[in-house]
Structures are given as C-alpha cells and as structure tokens.
Coordinates of C-alpha atoms in Angstrom, one line a residue:
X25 CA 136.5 202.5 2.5
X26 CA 134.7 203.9 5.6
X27 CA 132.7 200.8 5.8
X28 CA 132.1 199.2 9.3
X29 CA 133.2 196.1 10.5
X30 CA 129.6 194.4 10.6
X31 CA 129.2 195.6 7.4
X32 CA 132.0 193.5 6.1
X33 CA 130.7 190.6 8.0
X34 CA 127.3 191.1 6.8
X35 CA 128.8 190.8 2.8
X36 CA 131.0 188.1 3.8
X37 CA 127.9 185.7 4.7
X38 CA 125.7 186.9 2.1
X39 CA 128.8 185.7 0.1
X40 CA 129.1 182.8 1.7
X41 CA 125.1 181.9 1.1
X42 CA 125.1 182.6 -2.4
X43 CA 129.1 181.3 -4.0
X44 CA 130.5 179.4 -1.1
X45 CA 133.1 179.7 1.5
X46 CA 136.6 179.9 -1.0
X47 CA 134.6 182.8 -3.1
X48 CA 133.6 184.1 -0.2
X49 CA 137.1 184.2 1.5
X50 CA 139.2 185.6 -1.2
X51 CA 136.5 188.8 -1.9
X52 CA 137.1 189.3 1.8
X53 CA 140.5 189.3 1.7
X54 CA 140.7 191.5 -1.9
X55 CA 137.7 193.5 -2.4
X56 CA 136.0 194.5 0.5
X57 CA 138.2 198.1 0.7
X58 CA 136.6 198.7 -2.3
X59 CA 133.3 201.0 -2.7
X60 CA 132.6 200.0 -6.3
X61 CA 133.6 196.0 -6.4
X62 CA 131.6 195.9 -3.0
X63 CA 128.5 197.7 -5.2
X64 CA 128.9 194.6 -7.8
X65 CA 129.2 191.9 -5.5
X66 CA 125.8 193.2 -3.6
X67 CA 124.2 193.1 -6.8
X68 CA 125.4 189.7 -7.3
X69 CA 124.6 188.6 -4.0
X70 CA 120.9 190.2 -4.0
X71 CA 120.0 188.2 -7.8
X72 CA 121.3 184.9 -6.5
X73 CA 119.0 185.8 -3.2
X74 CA 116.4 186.0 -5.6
X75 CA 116.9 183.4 -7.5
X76 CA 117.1 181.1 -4.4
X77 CA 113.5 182.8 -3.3
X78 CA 111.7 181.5 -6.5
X79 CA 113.3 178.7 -6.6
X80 CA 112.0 177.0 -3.6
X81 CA 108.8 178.2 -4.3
X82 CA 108.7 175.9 -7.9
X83 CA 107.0 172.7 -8.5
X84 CA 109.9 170.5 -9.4
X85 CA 110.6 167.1 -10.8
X86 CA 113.7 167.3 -10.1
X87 CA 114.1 164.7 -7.7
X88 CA 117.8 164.4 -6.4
X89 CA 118.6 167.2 -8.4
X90 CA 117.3 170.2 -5.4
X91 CA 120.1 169.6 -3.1
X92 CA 122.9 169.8 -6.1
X93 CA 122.0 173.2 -6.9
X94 CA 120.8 174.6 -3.3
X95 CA 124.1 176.9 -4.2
X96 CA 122.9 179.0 -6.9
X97 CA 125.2 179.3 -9.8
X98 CA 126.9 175.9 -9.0
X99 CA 126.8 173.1 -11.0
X100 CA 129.3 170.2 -8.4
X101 CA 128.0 168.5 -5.9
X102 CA 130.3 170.5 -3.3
X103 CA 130.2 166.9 -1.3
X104 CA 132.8 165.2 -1.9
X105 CA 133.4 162.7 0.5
X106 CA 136.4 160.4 1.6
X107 CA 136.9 156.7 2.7
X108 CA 136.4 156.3 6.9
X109 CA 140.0 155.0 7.1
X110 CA 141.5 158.3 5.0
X111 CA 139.3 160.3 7.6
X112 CA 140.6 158.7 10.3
X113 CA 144.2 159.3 9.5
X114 CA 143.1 163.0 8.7
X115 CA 141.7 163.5 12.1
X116 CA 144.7 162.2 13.9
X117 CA 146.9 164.7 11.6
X118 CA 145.0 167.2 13.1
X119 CA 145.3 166.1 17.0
X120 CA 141.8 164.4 17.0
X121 CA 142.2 160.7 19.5
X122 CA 141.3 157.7 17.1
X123 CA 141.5 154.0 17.4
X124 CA 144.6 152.1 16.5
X125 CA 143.8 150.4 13.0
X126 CA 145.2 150.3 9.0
X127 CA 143.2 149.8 6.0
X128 CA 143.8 146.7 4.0
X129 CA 143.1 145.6 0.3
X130 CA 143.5 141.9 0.7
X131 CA 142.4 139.4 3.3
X132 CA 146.2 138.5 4.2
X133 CA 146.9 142.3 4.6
X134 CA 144.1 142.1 7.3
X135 CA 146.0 139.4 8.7
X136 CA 149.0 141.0 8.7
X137 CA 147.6 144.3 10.5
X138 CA 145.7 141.9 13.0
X139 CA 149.0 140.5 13.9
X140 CA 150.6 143.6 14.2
X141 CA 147.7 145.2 16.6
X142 CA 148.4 142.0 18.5
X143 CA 151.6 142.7 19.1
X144 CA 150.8 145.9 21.0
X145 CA 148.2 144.5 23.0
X146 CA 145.4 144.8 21.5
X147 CA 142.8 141.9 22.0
X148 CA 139.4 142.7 20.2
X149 CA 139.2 143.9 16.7
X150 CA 136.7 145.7 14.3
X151 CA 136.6 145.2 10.5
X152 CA 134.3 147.6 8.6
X153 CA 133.8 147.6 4.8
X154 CA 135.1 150.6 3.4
X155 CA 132.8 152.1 1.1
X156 CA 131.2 155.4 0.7
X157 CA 127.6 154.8 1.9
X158 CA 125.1 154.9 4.9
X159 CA 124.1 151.9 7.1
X160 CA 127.1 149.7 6.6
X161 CA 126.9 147.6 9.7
X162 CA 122.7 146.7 8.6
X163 CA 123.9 146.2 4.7
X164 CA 123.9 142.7 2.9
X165 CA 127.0 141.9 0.3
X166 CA 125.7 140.5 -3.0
X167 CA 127.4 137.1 -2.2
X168 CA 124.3 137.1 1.3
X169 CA 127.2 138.0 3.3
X170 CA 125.3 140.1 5.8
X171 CA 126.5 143.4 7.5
X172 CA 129.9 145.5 7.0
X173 CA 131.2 145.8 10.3
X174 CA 131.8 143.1 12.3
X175 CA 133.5 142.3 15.6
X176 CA 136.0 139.9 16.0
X177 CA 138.0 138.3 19.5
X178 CA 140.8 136.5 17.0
X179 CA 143.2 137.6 14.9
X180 CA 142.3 134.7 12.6
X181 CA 138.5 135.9 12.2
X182 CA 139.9 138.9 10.9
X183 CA 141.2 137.2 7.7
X184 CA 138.0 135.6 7.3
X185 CA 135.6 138.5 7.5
X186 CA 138.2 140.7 5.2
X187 CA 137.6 137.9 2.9
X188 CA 133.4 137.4 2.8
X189 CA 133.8 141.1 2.0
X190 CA 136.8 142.5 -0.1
X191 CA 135.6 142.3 -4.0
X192 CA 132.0 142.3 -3.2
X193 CA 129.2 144.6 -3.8
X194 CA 127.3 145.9 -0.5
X195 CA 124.4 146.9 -0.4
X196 CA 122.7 149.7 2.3
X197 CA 119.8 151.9 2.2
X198 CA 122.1 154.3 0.7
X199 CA 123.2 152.6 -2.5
X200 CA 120.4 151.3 -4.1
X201 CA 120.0 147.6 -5.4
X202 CA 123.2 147.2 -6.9
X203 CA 125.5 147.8 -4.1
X204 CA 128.9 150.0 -4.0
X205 CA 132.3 147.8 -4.2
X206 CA 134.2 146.8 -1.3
X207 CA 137.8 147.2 -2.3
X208 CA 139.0 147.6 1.3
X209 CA 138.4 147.0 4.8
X210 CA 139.5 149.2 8.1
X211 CA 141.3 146.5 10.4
X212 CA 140.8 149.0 13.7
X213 CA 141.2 148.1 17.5
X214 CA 137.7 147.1 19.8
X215 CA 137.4 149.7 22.3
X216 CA 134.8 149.1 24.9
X217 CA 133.0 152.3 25.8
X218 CA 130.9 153.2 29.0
X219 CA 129.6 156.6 26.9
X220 CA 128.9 157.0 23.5
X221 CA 127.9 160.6 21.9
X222 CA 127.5 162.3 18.4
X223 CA 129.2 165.4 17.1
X224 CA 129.0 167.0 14.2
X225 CA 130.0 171.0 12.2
X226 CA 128.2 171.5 9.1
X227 CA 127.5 174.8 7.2
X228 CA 123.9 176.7 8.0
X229 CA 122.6 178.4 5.6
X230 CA 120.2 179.9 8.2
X231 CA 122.5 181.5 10.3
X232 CA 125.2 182.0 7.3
X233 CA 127.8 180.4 8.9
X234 CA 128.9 177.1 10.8
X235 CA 127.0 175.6 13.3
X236 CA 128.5 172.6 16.1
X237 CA 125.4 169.4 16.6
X238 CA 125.5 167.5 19.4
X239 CA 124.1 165.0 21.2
X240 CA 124.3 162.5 24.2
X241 CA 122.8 159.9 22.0
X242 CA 125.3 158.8 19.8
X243 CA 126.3 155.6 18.5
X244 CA 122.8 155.7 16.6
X245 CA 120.8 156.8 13.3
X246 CA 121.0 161.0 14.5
X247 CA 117.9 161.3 12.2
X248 CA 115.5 158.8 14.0
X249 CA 116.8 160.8 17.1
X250 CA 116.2 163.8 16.0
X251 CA 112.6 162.5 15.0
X252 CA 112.1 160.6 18.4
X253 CA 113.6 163.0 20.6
X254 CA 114.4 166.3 19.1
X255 CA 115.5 167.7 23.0
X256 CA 118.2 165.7 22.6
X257 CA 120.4 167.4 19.6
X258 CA 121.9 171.0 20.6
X259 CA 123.2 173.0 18.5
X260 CA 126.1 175.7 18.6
X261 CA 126.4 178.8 15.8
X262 CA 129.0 180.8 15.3
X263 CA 130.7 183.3 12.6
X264 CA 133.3 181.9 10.7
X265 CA 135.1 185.2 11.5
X266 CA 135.3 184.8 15.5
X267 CA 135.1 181.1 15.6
X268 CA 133.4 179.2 18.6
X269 CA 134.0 180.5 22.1
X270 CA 135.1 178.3 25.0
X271 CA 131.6 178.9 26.8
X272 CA 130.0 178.0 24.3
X273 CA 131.8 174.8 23.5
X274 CA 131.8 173.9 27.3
X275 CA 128.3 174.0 27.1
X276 CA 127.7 172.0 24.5
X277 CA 130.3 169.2 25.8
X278 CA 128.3 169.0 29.1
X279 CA 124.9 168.7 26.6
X280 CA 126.2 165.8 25.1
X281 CA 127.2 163.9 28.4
X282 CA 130.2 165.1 29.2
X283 CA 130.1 167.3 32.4
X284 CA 132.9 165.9 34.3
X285 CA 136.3 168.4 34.2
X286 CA 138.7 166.2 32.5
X287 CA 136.5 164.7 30.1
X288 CA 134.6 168.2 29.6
X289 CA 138.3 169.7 28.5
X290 CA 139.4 166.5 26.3
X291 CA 135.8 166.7 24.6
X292 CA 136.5 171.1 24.1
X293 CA 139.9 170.0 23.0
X294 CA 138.3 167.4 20.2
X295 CA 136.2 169.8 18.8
X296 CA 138.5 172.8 18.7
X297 CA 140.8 170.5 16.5
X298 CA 138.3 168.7 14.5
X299 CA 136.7 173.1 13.7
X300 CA 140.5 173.6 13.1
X301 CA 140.1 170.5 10.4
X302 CA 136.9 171.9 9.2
X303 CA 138.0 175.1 8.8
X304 CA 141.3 175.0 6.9
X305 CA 140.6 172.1 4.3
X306 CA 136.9 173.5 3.2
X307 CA 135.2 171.1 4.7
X308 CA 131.4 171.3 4.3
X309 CA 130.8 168.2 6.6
X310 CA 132.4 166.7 9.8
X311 CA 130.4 163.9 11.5
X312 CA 131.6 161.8 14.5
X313 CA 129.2 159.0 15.9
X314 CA 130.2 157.9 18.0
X315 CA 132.8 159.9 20.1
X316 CA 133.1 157.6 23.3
X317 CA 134.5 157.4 26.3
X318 CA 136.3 154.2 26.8
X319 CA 136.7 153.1 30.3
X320 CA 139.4 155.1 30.8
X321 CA 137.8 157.5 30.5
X322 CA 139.5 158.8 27.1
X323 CA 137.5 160.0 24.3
X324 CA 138.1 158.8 21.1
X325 CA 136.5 159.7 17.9
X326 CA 135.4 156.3 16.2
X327 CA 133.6 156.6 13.3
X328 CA 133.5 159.5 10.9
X329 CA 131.9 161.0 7.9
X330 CA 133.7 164.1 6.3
X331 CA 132.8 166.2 3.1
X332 CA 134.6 168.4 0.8
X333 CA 133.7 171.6 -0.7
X334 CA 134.2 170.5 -4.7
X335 CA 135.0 174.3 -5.3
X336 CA 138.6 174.1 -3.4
X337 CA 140.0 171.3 -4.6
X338 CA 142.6 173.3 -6.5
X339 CA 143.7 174.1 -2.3
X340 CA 143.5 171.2 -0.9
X341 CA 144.4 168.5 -3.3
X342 CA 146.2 166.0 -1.2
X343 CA 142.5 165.4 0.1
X344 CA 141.0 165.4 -3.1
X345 CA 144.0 162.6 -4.6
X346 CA 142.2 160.4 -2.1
X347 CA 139.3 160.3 -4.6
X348 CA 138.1 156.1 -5.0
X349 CA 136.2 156.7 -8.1
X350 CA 134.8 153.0 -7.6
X351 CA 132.3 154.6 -5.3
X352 CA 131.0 157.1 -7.7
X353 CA 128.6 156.8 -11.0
X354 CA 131.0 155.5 -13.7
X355 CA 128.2 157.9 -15.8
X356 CA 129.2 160.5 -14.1
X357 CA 132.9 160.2 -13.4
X358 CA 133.3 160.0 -17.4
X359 CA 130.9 162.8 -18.2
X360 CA 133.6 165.2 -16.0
X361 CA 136.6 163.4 -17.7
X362 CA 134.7 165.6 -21.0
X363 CA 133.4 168.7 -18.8
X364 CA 130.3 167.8 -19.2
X365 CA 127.9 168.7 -16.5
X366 CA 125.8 165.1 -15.6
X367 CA 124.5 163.8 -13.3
X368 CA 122.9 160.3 -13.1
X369 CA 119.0 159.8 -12.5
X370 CA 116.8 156.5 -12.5
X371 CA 114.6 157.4 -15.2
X372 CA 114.6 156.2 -19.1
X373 CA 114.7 159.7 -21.3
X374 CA 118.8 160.6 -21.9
X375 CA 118.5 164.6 -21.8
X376 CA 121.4 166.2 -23.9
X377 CA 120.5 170.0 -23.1
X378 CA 122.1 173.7 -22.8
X379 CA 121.8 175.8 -20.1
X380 CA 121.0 174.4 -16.3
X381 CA 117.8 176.2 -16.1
X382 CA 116.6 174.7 -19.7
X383 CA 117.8 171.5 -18.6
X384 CA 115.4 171.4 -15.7
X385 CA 112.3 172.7 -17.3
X386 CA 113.1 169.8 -20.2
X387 CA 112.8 167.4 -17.2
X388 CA 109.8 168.6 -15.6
X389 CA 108.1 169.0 -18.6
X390 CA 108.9 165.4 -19.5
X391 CA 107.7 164.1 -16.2
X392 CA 104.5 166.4 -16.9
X393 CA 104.0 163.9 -19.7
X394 CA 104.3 160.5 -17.8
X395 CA 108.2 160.1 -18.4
X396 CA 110.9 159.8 -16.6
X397 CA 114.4 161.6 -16.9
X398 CA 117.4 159.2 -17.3
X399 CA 119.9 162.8 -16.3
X400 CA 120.3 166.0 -16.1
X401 CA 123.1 166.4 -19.1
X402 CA 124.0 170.5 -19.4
X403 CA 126.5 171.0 -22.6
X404 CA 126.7 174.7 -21.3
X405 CA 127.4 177.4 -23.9
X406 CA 131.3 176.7 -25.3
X407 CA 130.5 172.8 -26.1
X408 CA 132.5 171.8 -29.1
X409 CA 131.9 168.7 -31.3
X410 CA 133.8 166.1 -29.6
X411 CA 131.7 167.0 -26.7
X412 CA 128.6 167.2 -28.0
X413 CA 129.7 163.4 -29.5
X414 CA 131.0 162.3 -26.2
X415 CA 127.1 163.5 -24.8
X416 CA 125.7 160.6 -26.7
X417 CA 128.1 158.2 -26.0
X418 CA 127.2 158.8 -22.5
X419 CA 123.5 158.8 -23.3
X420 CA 123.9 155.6 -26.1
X421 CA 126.0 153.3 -23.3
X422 CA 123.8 153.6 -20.9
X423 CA 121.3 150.7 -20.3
X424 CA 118.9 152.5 -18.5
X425 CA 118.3 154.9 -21.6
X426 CA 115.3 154.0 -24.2
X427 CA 115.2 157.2 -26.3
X428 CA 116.8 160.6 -26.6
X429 CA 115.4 164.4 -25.9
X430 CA 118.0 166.8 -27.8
X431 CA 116.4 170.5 -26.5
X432 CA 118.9 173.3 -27.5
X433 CA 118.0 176.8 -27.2
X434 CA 121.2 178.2 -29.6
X435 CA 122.3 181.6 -28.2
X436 CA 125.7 180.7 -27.3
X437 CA 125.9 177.7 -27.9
X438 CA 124.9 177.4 -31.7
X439 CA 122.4 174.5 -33.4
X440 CA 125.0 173.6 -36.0
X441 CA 127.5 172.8 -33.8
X442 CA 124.6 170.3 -31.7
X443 CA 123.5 169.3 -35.5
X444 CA 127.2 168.0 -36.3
X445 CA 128.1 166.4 -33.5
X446 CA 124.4 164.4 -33.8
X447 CA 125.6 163.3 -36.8
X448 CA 128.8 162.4 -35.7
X449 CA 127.7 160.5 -33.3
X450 CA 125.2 158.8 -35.5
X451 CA 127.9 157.6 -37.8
X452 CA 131.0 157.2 -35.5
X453 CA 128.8 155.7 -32.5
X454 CA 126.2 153.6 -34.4
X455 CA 123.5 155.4 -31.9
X456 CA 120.4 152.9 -32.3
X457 CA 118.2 154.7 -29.8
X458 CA 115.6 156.9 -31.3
X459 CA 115.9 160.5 -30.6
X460 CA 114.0 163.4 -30.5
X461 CA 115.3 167.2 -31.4
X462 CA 114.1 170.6 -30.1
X463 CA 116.6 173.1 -32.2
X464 CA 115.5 176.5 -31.4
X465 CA 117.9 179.8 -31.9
X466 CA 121.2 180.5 -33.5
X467 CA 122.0 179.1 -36.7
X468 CA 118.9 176.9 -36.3
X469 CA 117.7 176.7 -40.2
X470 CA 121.4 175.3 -40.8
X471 CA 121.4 173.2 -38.2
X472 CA 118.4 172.0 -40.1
X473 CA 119.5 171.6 -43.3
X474 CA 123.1 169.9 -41.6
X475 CA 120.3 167.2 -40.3
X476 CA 118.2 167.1 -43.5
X477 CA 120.9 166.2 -45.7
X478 CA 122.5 163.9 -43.6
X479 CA 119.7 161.0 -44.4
X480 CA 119.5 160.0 -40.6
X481 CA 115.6 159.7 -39.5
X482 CA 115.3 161.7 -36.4
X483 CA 111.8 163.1 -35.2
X484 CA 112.2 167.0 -35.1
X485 CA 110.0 169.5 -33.6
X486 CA 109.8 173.6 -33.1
X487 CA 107.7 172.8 -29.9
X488 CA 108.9 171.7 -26.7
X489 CA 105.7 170.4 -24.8
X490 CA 105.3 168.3 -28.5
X491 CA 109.2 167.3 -28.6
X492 CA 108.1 166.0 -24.7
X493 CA 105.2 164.0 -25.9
X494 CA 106.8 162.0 -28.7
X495 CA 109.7 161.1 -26.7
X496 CA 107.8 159.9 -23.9
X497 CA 105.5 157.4 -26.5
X498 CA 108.7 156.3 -28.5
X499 CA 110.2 155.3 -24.5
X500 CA 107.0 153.6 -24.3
X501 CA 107.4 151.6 -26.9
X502 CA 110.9 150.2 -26.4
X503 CA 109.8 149.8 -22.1
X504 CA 106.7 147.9 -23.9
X505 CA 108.6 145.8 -26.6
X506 CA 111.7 144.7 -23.5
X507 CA 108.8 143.6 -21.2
X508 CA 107.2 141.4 -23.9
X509 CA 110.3 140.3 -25.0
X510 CA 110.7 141.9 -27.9
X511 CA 113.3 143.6 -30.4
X512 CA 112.4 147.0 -31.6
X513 CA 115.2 148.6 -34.0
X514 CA 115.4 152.0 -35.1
X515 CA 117.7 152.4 -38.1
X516 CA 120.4 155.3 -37.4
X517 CA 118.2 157.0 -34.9
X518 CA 114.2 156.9 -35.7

C-alpha cells in the first residue's frame, strides 16, 4: 500500500482511542493494505476526534453517565468486572504466584476449605466477602456485622466469619446505602509480608496505548497516595505493538521497592505474565494491591481487581460466563435481557428516549428545570413494540420513578410505533405514573391520533423545554404527596 510502518501505528491508536482495542485489532489485521478503507477509517477516526473535543467542552448533567460514553460511539460500560476469587484463579492460569485459597457459598464449605488448608500446613487464614465493590475490609453488613475481610488463627473462626457474612448485604463507599449481596466468601491462606507494593496496566488514552502504575506504597487506597504523595506512583507506556521492554520493566520493579536481583526478576516475571493476561483476554483493567513479598522473600499477588472490555465478549466468553448478575442493577441487567440501552441513575424522572445524544440533552434539560433523571433509557432507531412496552415496564417497576418524560424525535425510529407500544403498555401494564410525551418527526400526526383515540389522559407537548417543565411539577407533586403521606392517583396515565 506503500504506507510506512509508523503510519500504520499511528491509525492503529487513533483506532484504538476512538472504537476500542478488538475494532482496532481486526482493521489492523484486514484493512490497513488498503488505500481506500484506510481513507474511510481516517474519516471515521477524525469525526469521533471531534466529537470527543466538544464533548468535554459541554456543560453536562450527566452525572455517572461521562465515563460510560468516554468511547465515542459506545453505548456498554466496557468494565466488566469479575469476582477476586475468579481473578485469582485467572492469574495463576496465567503463571501469576497467588495465595492458596477456594471460594465457598456456605459457612460449612469454608469449614471444609479451612480444614483442607490445614492439612497442608497452613496456620492463619483470610476470609474476604466476595462482592464486586471498593473498600471491603472498612464496609459494614446490613445485619452491623462490620468489615469484609477478616483474619482468622482457627479453622473454627473461619466457619463463623463465613457465616456473619454469606446472605447479607454489605455495604462500602462504593455501593451506596443498600449494600451489594454476599453470596460467597474467599477462604485464602495468611501470608505475612515484610514488603507490600501496588501494580497496575490500564489503557491511556493519552498516550494511546497501555501504560504499567506502580508504586512502593501498596497495601493502601492508591488514590489518597496519589494525592499525598504523587512521587511515589511511576508509570510505564508502551505500544501495544512492541510491548514493554525489559529495561523498562526493571526499572519500574526497582521503583516499586524491589531492587534486589531475585526479587527484581520474580517482580519482571509477574508483570510480563499478568501484560500477557491483559493483553490476550481484552482486559481494560489489571490491579494488584498488594503484590508482597512474604518472608521468603516470594512475591505473591494478593488482591486483585480486573476489568473486561464489554466489546469482546463474543472472544473471550469463558470470562464473561463468570458474570454474578447479583452484583449488578437488576434495572439494568433486564433492560439488556430486551436490548435496551439503560442505565440506572438516582433521580425520579423515567426517560424513555431515541437516540444517545437526545437522550442526554432530555436529561440536562430536565435538570435545567430542578429535576432529576431516574436513567438514561435509549430505544435506539429499530425498537419494536414489545420493546417499547418492555421500556415502561422498566420505567413503571421502578420505585424510584414518580413520573414519565416520553421525548421521541421519529426519523428512524417512527412515533406510531412509540404511540402503540404507550398504549400497550397502558393497558397490558396498568402504568399509574403520569407521563409526559414529546412526539416530534415521522408519522407524528398518527402517532397522535393512535393516542387521541385511545381515551388514555396523557399530557402532550410539541416543545421540549415545556414537555421538561410539566414533568418536573407533576414529580413534584407525587415527591410532595409521599412526604405528607399521601395518595395521589392518576387514572391510566395523567
């Protein structure tokens, strides 16, 4: 194609910035050789550039929304993340040193994987609470049970931590007041350790590639480090191409406390593997803290955090079966059961929307107007009926949700098709919340008339700044009415 090779590497990470590492790899590998496809995907990747530019630049209430669409174009979370125990036995598939331990689901299991530790010597024994948040070993379970990691000397104690937490609800500064379940606990072996560091390979979007963090300060929160003592994380970037060089990662063992030979070769050997991991499962996070030394001097990894590219799960989906929907937002687990693009927010406004971009203007402009957004909901353009119905099932469950914004914009998607499946969902559902409609577009005057002569009391508008208004009184109302204590029914939606 008479294209040099830093030109291919230069479209490979504008690629990788813009649709993600699979997209990225498989144009490399197909398209690169030729002129016109590598014309098209330079006009791709120079919009989405754009796109990104004037995006950070706008005022947004979108809240936990920015970091879900930081890739443009993509609508998944592209973080999906896996139990501690699951990563743990991933690790060691790959050559990584981790503590003896097994998970367990009951408190006799624990028992029975205490006793079996026992048996090869092990004396001390950790039991963590297995569940996909933050600050586990400072949580609280529901029952005042405090913390999710403790230590035990016994076998016995084992059995009786498992059982303070298995079936409870913890609660971190990463779950929010109601806790996630604990379904399972990680029975692992006490090792005593004379170093303790933190290692980590995430993606950069500054660099367009991978980059190794490390520190000699592990076994603590990285981010109050990072804040306290920012001299003491070091970083290492390199091209997904080449991969990290031995200088490079000798360096950064040493930086992290490890300048000794032996232990400076088994802490290059660690991360080689856990790239080698990160690399060939599309991982977009590995995070180890602590790797210690014991006194042995072996380094093991002891805690880790690792996430998933959502993208290629069709690749790697023996990592993606390990899925514990528990952890998740059952609002949000059912919306994708229907391909419904949701996502979960703490306000009380149910969006039902088309389009990603509409569907965040519709939420600023209701926060603009003293609401609140209960989700971001995105039918996209080929919704059918069922799906639009399914929308307000998700919208009508939830407890959180005091009225309803409908904001269509028909081009693809046409207003009829929104219009019936309202109705449907008025009459199959028995929707009670009142609900608001923005039809604007395609097939709008018989989307209309579908509405009209239906006989269901809905408040409609051509204007989406008015449409914002009245929903954000009629929430008023009902917020108003629960706080006195009172009932306020709308007959087959206001």
């Amino acid at each position: 194609s008479g294209t040099s090779a830093g030109e291919n590497r230069d479209m490979f990470t504008r690629l990788l910035k813009t649709w993600g590492r699979p997209v990225a790899r498989e144009c490399k590998a197909t398209s690169f050789r030729s002129p016109t496809i590598r014309r098209s995907l330079s006009t791709f990747a120079r919009l989405h550039e754009r796109k990104t530019a004037l995006r950070s630049q706008r005022c947004s209430a979108r809240g936990k929304l920015v970091n879900c669409f930081s890739n443009p174009g993509a609508q998944q979370k592209r973080a999906y993340n896996i139990h501690e125990c699951d990563a743990q036995a991933l690790m060691a598939k790959y050559g990584v040193p981790v503590a003896k331990g097994q998970a367990a689901t009951s408190a006799k299991e624990a028992l029975d994987v205490a006793k079996g530790m026992s048996a090869q010597g092990v004396k001390d024994y950790v039991v963590k609470a297995q569940v996909l948040a933050g600050g586990r070993g400072k949580g609280t379970f529901l029952n005042g049970f405090k913390g999710g990691v403790h230590l035990c000397s016994e076998v016995d104690e084992v059995e009786v931590m498992a059982s303070k937490m298995l079936g409870q609800r913890l609660v971190t500064k990463q779950t929010g007041p109601t806790g996630k379940p604990c379904n399972k606990v990680l029975v692992t072996e006490r090792l005593f350790l004379r170093k303790e560091a933190y290692f980590a390979i995430l993606m950069d979007r500054e660099s367009g590639g991978p980059v190794m963090v490390g520190s000699s300060e592990g076994g603590m929160d990285i981010e109050a480090v990072a804040a306290e003592s920012p001299d003491a994380i070091h970083n290492l970037t390199f091209s997904l191409d080449d991969g990290p060089n031995d200088a490079g990662l000798k360096d950064l063992a040493a930086k992290m406390g490890f300048p000794g030979e032996d232990e400076n070769a088994q802490c290059v050997s660690i991360m080689k593997n856990l790239y080698e991991l990160f690399d060939t499962t599309d991982a977009t996070l590995i995070e180890v803290n602590p790797l210690g030394q014991a006194h042995d001097g072996t380094l093991y990894c002891l805690d880790a955090k690792l996430n998933f590219d959502d993208n290629a799960a069709y690749r790697n989906k023996e990592i993606f079966e390990l899925r514990d929907e528990t952890q998740e937002d059952p609002r949000e687990v059912e919306a994708e059961k229907q391909n419904l693009n949701y996502i979960g927010l703490d306000g009380n406004i149910g969006c039902l929307v088309n389009g990603a971009g509409l569907a965040m203007a519709t939420m600023d402009v209701i926060k603009l107007n003293g609401g609140d957004p209960a989700n971001f909901l995105d039918l996209g353009g080929g919704a059918n009926v069922e799906q639009v119905t399914s929308a307000f099932k998700l919208l009508n469950d939830d407890a959180n949700v005091e009225a309803i914004l409908v904001n269509i914009f028909g081009g693809i998607m046409r207003c009829d098709i929104i219009a019936l499946g309202i109705i449907k969902a008025a009459t199959e559902l028995g929707l009670q919340k009142p609900i608001v409609i923005r039809l604007a577009g395609t097939r709008v005057e018989d989307a209309r008339q579908l509405i009209d002569e239906s006989g269901l009391r809905m408040l409609t508008t051509d204007d989406l700044q008015e449409a914002a208004q009245r929903v954000v009184r009629v929430a008023e109302i009902q917020k108003l009415a629960k706080e006195a204590h009172l009932s306020v029914k709308f007959d087959l939606p206001l």
